């Protein structure tokens, strides 16, 4: 998703737009329906939701190879964002499903720095690809990576679910929002994510204008 975070995005969108009045901002990192992925994976399983999300993302990447105007560029980027939500949410649930509580903290501590580092390194790779190939090569690369990631997803075996009480009340978003500890953690995470993605989206253009 982050490979196209580059100052060259403006040139690409202008070239595709021609004389149409289309917005130049490519919604990189847009996450839509993220809140639905968790409940869906609880009901239908992590594997089907993850595979569906990866398939949607792959379709969005594949469509980019034939896009010829900025409208379809934005539509397909939106489709990619919808698909990537599945991986962004289910990987955390997979850790808690497949590993005991004594190991989850260590696994999260290992993975989270990589998650934070990938959006910073991906634009560099995207710029390198744009310097040597046409811009469609970025989405061909993403399509190939997605197909590779689908292989271990297909091999996932059902996790041993913990027994639940039949009379246990389902957890709703309203009940979570009423929890003070939950609200505090969510606000902290939301503020950090918002500032990070704001910097990630705008910094390439600012640094480019500064000649860096």
Tab-separated table of C-alpha atoms in Angstrom:
chain	number	residue	atom	x	y	z
A	1	UNK	CA	0.000	0.000	0.000
A	2	UNK	CA	2.835	2.402	0.757
A	3	UNK	CA	5.003	1.866	-2.335
A	4	UNK	CA	3.300	4.746	-4.159
A	5	UNK	CA	3.937	7.305	-1.405
A	6	UNK	CA	6.289	9.349	-3.576
A	7	UNK	CA	6.450	12.895	-5.000
A	8	UNK	CA	6.031	11.303	-8.428
A	9	UNK	CA	2.427	10.506	-7.489
A	10	UNK	CA	1.439	14.010	-8.598
A	11	UNK	CA	2.958	13.501	-12.033
A	12	UNK	CA	1.270	10.120	-12.397
A	13	UNK	CA	-2.134	11.484	-11.417
A	14	UNK	CA	-1.745	14.524	-13.702
A	15	UNK	CA	-0.794	12.314	-16.612
A	16	UNK	CA	-3.768	10.017	-16.052
A	17	UNK	CA	-6.153	12.885	-15.458
A	18	UNK	CA	-5.452	14.643	-18.741
A	19	UNK	CA	-8.087	17.384	-18.820
A	20	UNK	CA	-10.526	15.926	-16.315
A	21	UNK	CA	-11.143	17.586	-12.979
A	22	UNK	CA	-10.128	14.762	-10.757
A	23	UNK	CA	-8.430	15.090	-7.355
A	24	UNK	CA	-4.684	14.577	-7.369
A	25	UNK	CA	-4.464	13.032	-3.945
A	26	UNK	CA	-4.071	9.255	-4.067
A	27	UNK	CA	-5.671	7.805	-0.923
A	28	UNK	CA	-2.619	5.753	0.100
A	29	UNK	CA	-3.144	4.082	3.436
A	30	UNK	CA	-6.938	4.635	3.374
A	31	UNK	CA	-8.579	2.104	5.612
A	32	UNK	CA	-12.249	1.525	5.161
A	33	UNK	CA	-14.501	-0.796	7.148
A	34	UNK	CA	-11.654	-1.739	9.497
A	35	UNK	CA	-14.062	-2.015	12.415
A	36	UNK	CA	-16.031	-4.719	10.572
A	37	UNK	CA	-13.100	-7.064	10.008
A	38	UNK	CA	-12.778	-8.158	13.643
A	39	UNK	CA	-16.421	-9.233	14.098
A	40	UNK	CA	-16.409	-10.903	10.671
A	41	UNK	CA	-13.285	-12.889	11.512
A	42	UNK	CA	-14.821	-13.903	14.848
A	43	UNK	CA	-17.894	-15.222	13.082
A	44	UNK	CA	-16.472	-16.779	9.909
A	45	UNK	CA	-12.890	-17.468	10.980
A	46	UNK	CA	-9.553	-15.720	10.514
A	47	UNK	CA	-8.514	-17.683	7.439
A	48	UNK	CA	-11.531	-16.929	5.178
A	49	UNK	CA	-11.522	-13.228	6.063
A	50	UNK	CA	-7.761	-12.950	5.568
A	51	UNK	CA	-7.881	-14.735	2.203
A	52	UNK	CA	-10.818	-12.615	1.068
A	53	UNK	CA	-8.985	-9.425	1.996
A	54	UNK	CA	-5.820	-10.508	0.204
A	55	UNK	CA	-7.870	-11.475	-2.856
A	56	UNK	CA	-9.579	-8.064	-2.916
A	57	UNK	CA	-6.205	-6.360	-2.617
A	58	UNK	CA	-4.805	-8.514	-5.432
A	59	UNK	CA	-7.735	-7.597	-7.688
A	60	UNK	CA	-7.096	-3.915	-7.002
A	61	UNK	CA	-3.413	-4.333	-7.888
A	62	UNK	CA	-4.209	-6.295	-11.039
A	63	UNK	CA	-6.684	-3.676	-12.222
A	64	UNK	CA	-3.988	-1.017	-11.932
A	65	UNK	CA	-2.102	-2.617	-14.807
A	66	UNK	CA	-4.806	-1.474	-17.237
A	67	UNK	CA	-6.044	1.764	-15.641
A	68	UNK	CA	-6.009	4.766	-17.964
A	69	UNK	CA	-7.611	7.611	-15.994
A	70	UNK	CA	-7.360	9.048	-12.506
A	71	UNK	CA	-10.931	8.145	-11.569
A	72	UNK	CA	-10.245	4.426	-11.865
A	73	UNK	CA	-6.888	4.941	-10.182
A	74	UNK	CA	-8.639	6.290	-7.082
A	75	UNK	CA	-11.351	3.612	-7.214
A	76	UNK	CA	-8.815	0.806	-7.382
A	77	UNK	CA	-6.727	2.345	-4.604
A	78	UNK	CA	-9.879	2.414	-2.487
A	79	UNK	CA	-10.474	-1.274	-3.282
A	80	UNK	CA	-6.911	-2.035	-2.260
A	81	UNK	CA	-7.442	-0.225	1.028
A	82	UNK	CA	-10.576	-2.266	1.742
A	83	UNK	CA	-8.669	-5.472	1.096
A	84	UNK	CA	-5.637	-4.597	3.170
A	85	UNK	CA	-7.857	-4.000	6.215
A	86	UNK	CA	-8.206	-7.771	6.606
A	87	UNK	CA	-4.477	-8.324	6.998
A	88	UNK	CA	-4.052	-5.233	9.181
A	89	UNK	CA	-6.609	-6.528	11.688
A	90	UNK	CA	-6.483	-10.329	11.559
A	91	UNK	CA	-2.736	-10.723	12.096
A	92	UNK	CA	-3.144	-9.542	15.685
A	93	UNK	CA	-6.011	-11.953	16.277
A	94	UNK	CA	-3.953	-14.762	14.727
A	95	UNK	CA	-1.168	-14.157	17.236
A	96	UNK	CA	-3.533	-14.472	20.192
A	97	UNK	CA	-5.266	-17.500	18.629
A	98	UNK	CA	-2.178	-19.540	17.807
A	99	UNK	CA	0.167	-18.672	20.665
A	100	UNK	CA	-0.184	-18.866	24.455
A	101	UNK	CA	-0.450	-15.689	26.486
A	102	UNK	CA	3.102	-16.151	27.755
A	103	UNK	CA	4.463	-15.671	24.213
A	104	UNK	CA	2.103	-13.112	22.699
A	105	UNK	CA	3.808	-10.087	24.242
A	106	UNK	CA	7.179	-11.169	22.866
A	107	UNK	CA	5.708	-11.790	19.413
A	108	UNK	CA	3.944	-8.429	19.362
A	109	UNK	CA	7.161	-6.732	20.481
A	110	UNK	CA	8.948	-8.342	17.531
A	111	UNK	CA	6.338	-7.624	14.872
A	112	UNK	CA	5.227	-4.099	15.788
A	113	UNK	CA	8.585	-2.424	14.981
A	114	UNK	CA	8.465	-4.076	11.557
A	115	UNK	CA	4.913	-2.828	11.058
A	116	UNK	CA	6.014	0.703	11.899
A	117	UNK	CA	9.136	0.490	9.759
A	118	UNK	CA	7.509	-0.838	6.594
A	119	UNK	CA	5.600	2.373	5.683
A	120	UNK	CA	8.844	4.318	6.009
A	121	UNK	CA	10.911	1.986	3.809
A	122	UNK	CA	8.245	1.184	1.204
A	123	UNK	CA	8.307	4.657	-0.444
A	124	UNK	CA	12.051	4.226	-0.984
A	125	UNK	CA	11.424	0.958	-2.792
A	126	UNK	CA	8.601	2.599	-4.735
A	127	UNK	CA	10.886	5.429	-5.820
A	128	UNK	CA	13.512	2.924	-6.959
A	129	UNK	CA	10.924	1.034	-9.008
A	130	UNK	CA	9.691	4.281	-10.586
A	131	UNK	CA	13.262	5.222	-11.465
A	132	UNK	CA	13.772	2.007	-13.444
A	133	UNK	CA	10.296	0.993	-14.631
A	134	UNK	CA	6.889	2.459	-15.413
A	135	UNK	CA	4.529	3.160	-12.521
A	136	UNK	CA	2.457	0.015	-13.222
A	137	UNK	CA	5.476	-2.010	-12.084
A	138	UNK	CA	4.692	-0.953	-8.510
A	139	UNK	CA	1.334	-2.691	-8.620
A	140	UNK	CA	2.760	-5.694	-10.439
A	141	UNK	CA	5.189	-5.997	-7.521
A	142	UNK	CA	2.374	-5.674	-4.979
A	143	UNK	CA	0.322	-8.267	-6.875
A	144	UNK	CA	3.214	-10.735	-6.810
A	145	UNK	CA	3.839	-10.125	-3.092
A	146	UNK	CA	0.143	-10.674	-2.353
A	147	UNK	CA	0.123	-14.006	-4.193
A	148	UNK	CA	3.146	-15.113	-2.178
A	149	UNK	CA	1.454	-14.099	1.085
A	150	UNK	CA	-1.672	-16.046	0.161
A	151	UNK	CA	0.284	-19.323	0.167
A	152	UNK	CA	0.885	-19.430	3.955
A	153	UNK	CA	-2.634	-18.074	4.476
A	154	UNK	CA	-4.034	-21.094	2.609
A	155	UNK	CA	-1.941	-23.364	4.826
A	156	UNK	CA	-3.368	-21.969	8.075
A	157	UNK	CA	-4.876	-24.630	10.284
A	158	UNK	CA	-7.805	-23.960	12.612
A	159	UNK	CA	-6.664	-22.603	15.956
A	160	UNK	CA	-7.762	-24.163	19.204
A	161	UNK	CA	-10.490	-21.845	20.418
A	162	UNK	CA	-11.012	-21.301	24.090
A	163	UNK	CA	-14.246	-22.559	25.535
A	164	UNK	CA	-16.834	-19.863	26.074
A	165	UNK	CA	-19.805	-19.799	28.363
A	166	UNK	CA	-23.123	-20.087	26.616
A	167	UNK	CA	-24.606	-17.391	28.810
A	168	UNK	CA	-21.767	-14.933	28.171
A	169	UNK	CA	-22.960	-11.635	26.767
A	170	UNK	CA	-21.510	-10.589	23.409
A	171	UNK	CA	-19.094	-7.666	23.460
A	172	UNK	CA	-20.340	-4.673	21.478
A	173	UNK	CA	-18.626	-1.470	20.420
A	174	UNK	CA	-20.952	0.467	22.720
A	175	UNK	CA	-19.898	-1.581	25.732
A	176	UNK	CA	-16.242	-1.107	24.819
A	177	UNK	CA	-16.650	2.652	24.507
A	178	UNK	CA	-18.147	2.720	27.983
A	179	UNK	CA	-14.909	1.273	29.357
A	180	UNK	CA	-12.572	4.036	30.493
A	181	UNK	CA	-9.383	2.018	29.991
A	182	UNK	CA	-10.424	1.078	26.457
A	183	UNK	CA	-11.250	4.663	25.508
A	184	UNK	CA	-7.919	5.914	26.786
A	185	UNK	CA	-5.892	3.331	24.891
A	186	UNK	CA	-7.878	3.844	21.701
A	187	UNK	CA	-7.446	7.623	21.827
A	188	UNK	CA	-3.693	7.274	22.350
A	189	UNK	CA	-3.354	4.798	19.483
A	190	UNK	CA	-5.593	6.887	17.216
A	191	UNK	CA	-3.586	10.051	17.887
A	192	UNK	CA	-0.297	8.259	17.199
A	193	UNK	CA	-1.616	6.657	14.017
A	194	UNK	CA	-3.151	9.893	12.734
A	195	UNK	CA	0.039	11.885	13.248
A	196	UNK	CA	2.175	9.117	11.765
A	197	UNK	CA	0.109	8.766	8.596
A	198	UNK	CA	-0.184	12.541	8.233
A	199	UNK	CA	3.602	12.776	8.311
A	200	UNK	CA	3.989	9.746	6.060
A	201	UNK	CA	1.664	11.179	3.420
A	202	UNK	CA	2.952	14.743	3.406
A	203	UNK	CA	6.667	14.367	4.119
A	204	UNK	CA	7.710	13.111	0.644
A	205	UNK	CA	6.257	16.226	-0.987
A	206	UNK	CA	7.657	18.593	1.657
A	207	UNK	CA	11.129	17.070	1.445
A	208	UNK	CA	10.951	17.141	-2.356
A	209	UNK	CA	10.059	20.855	-2.345
A	210	UNK	CA	13.000	21.462	0.003
A	211	UNK	CA	15.327	19.720	-2.434
A	212	UNK	CA	16.003	16.765	-0.114
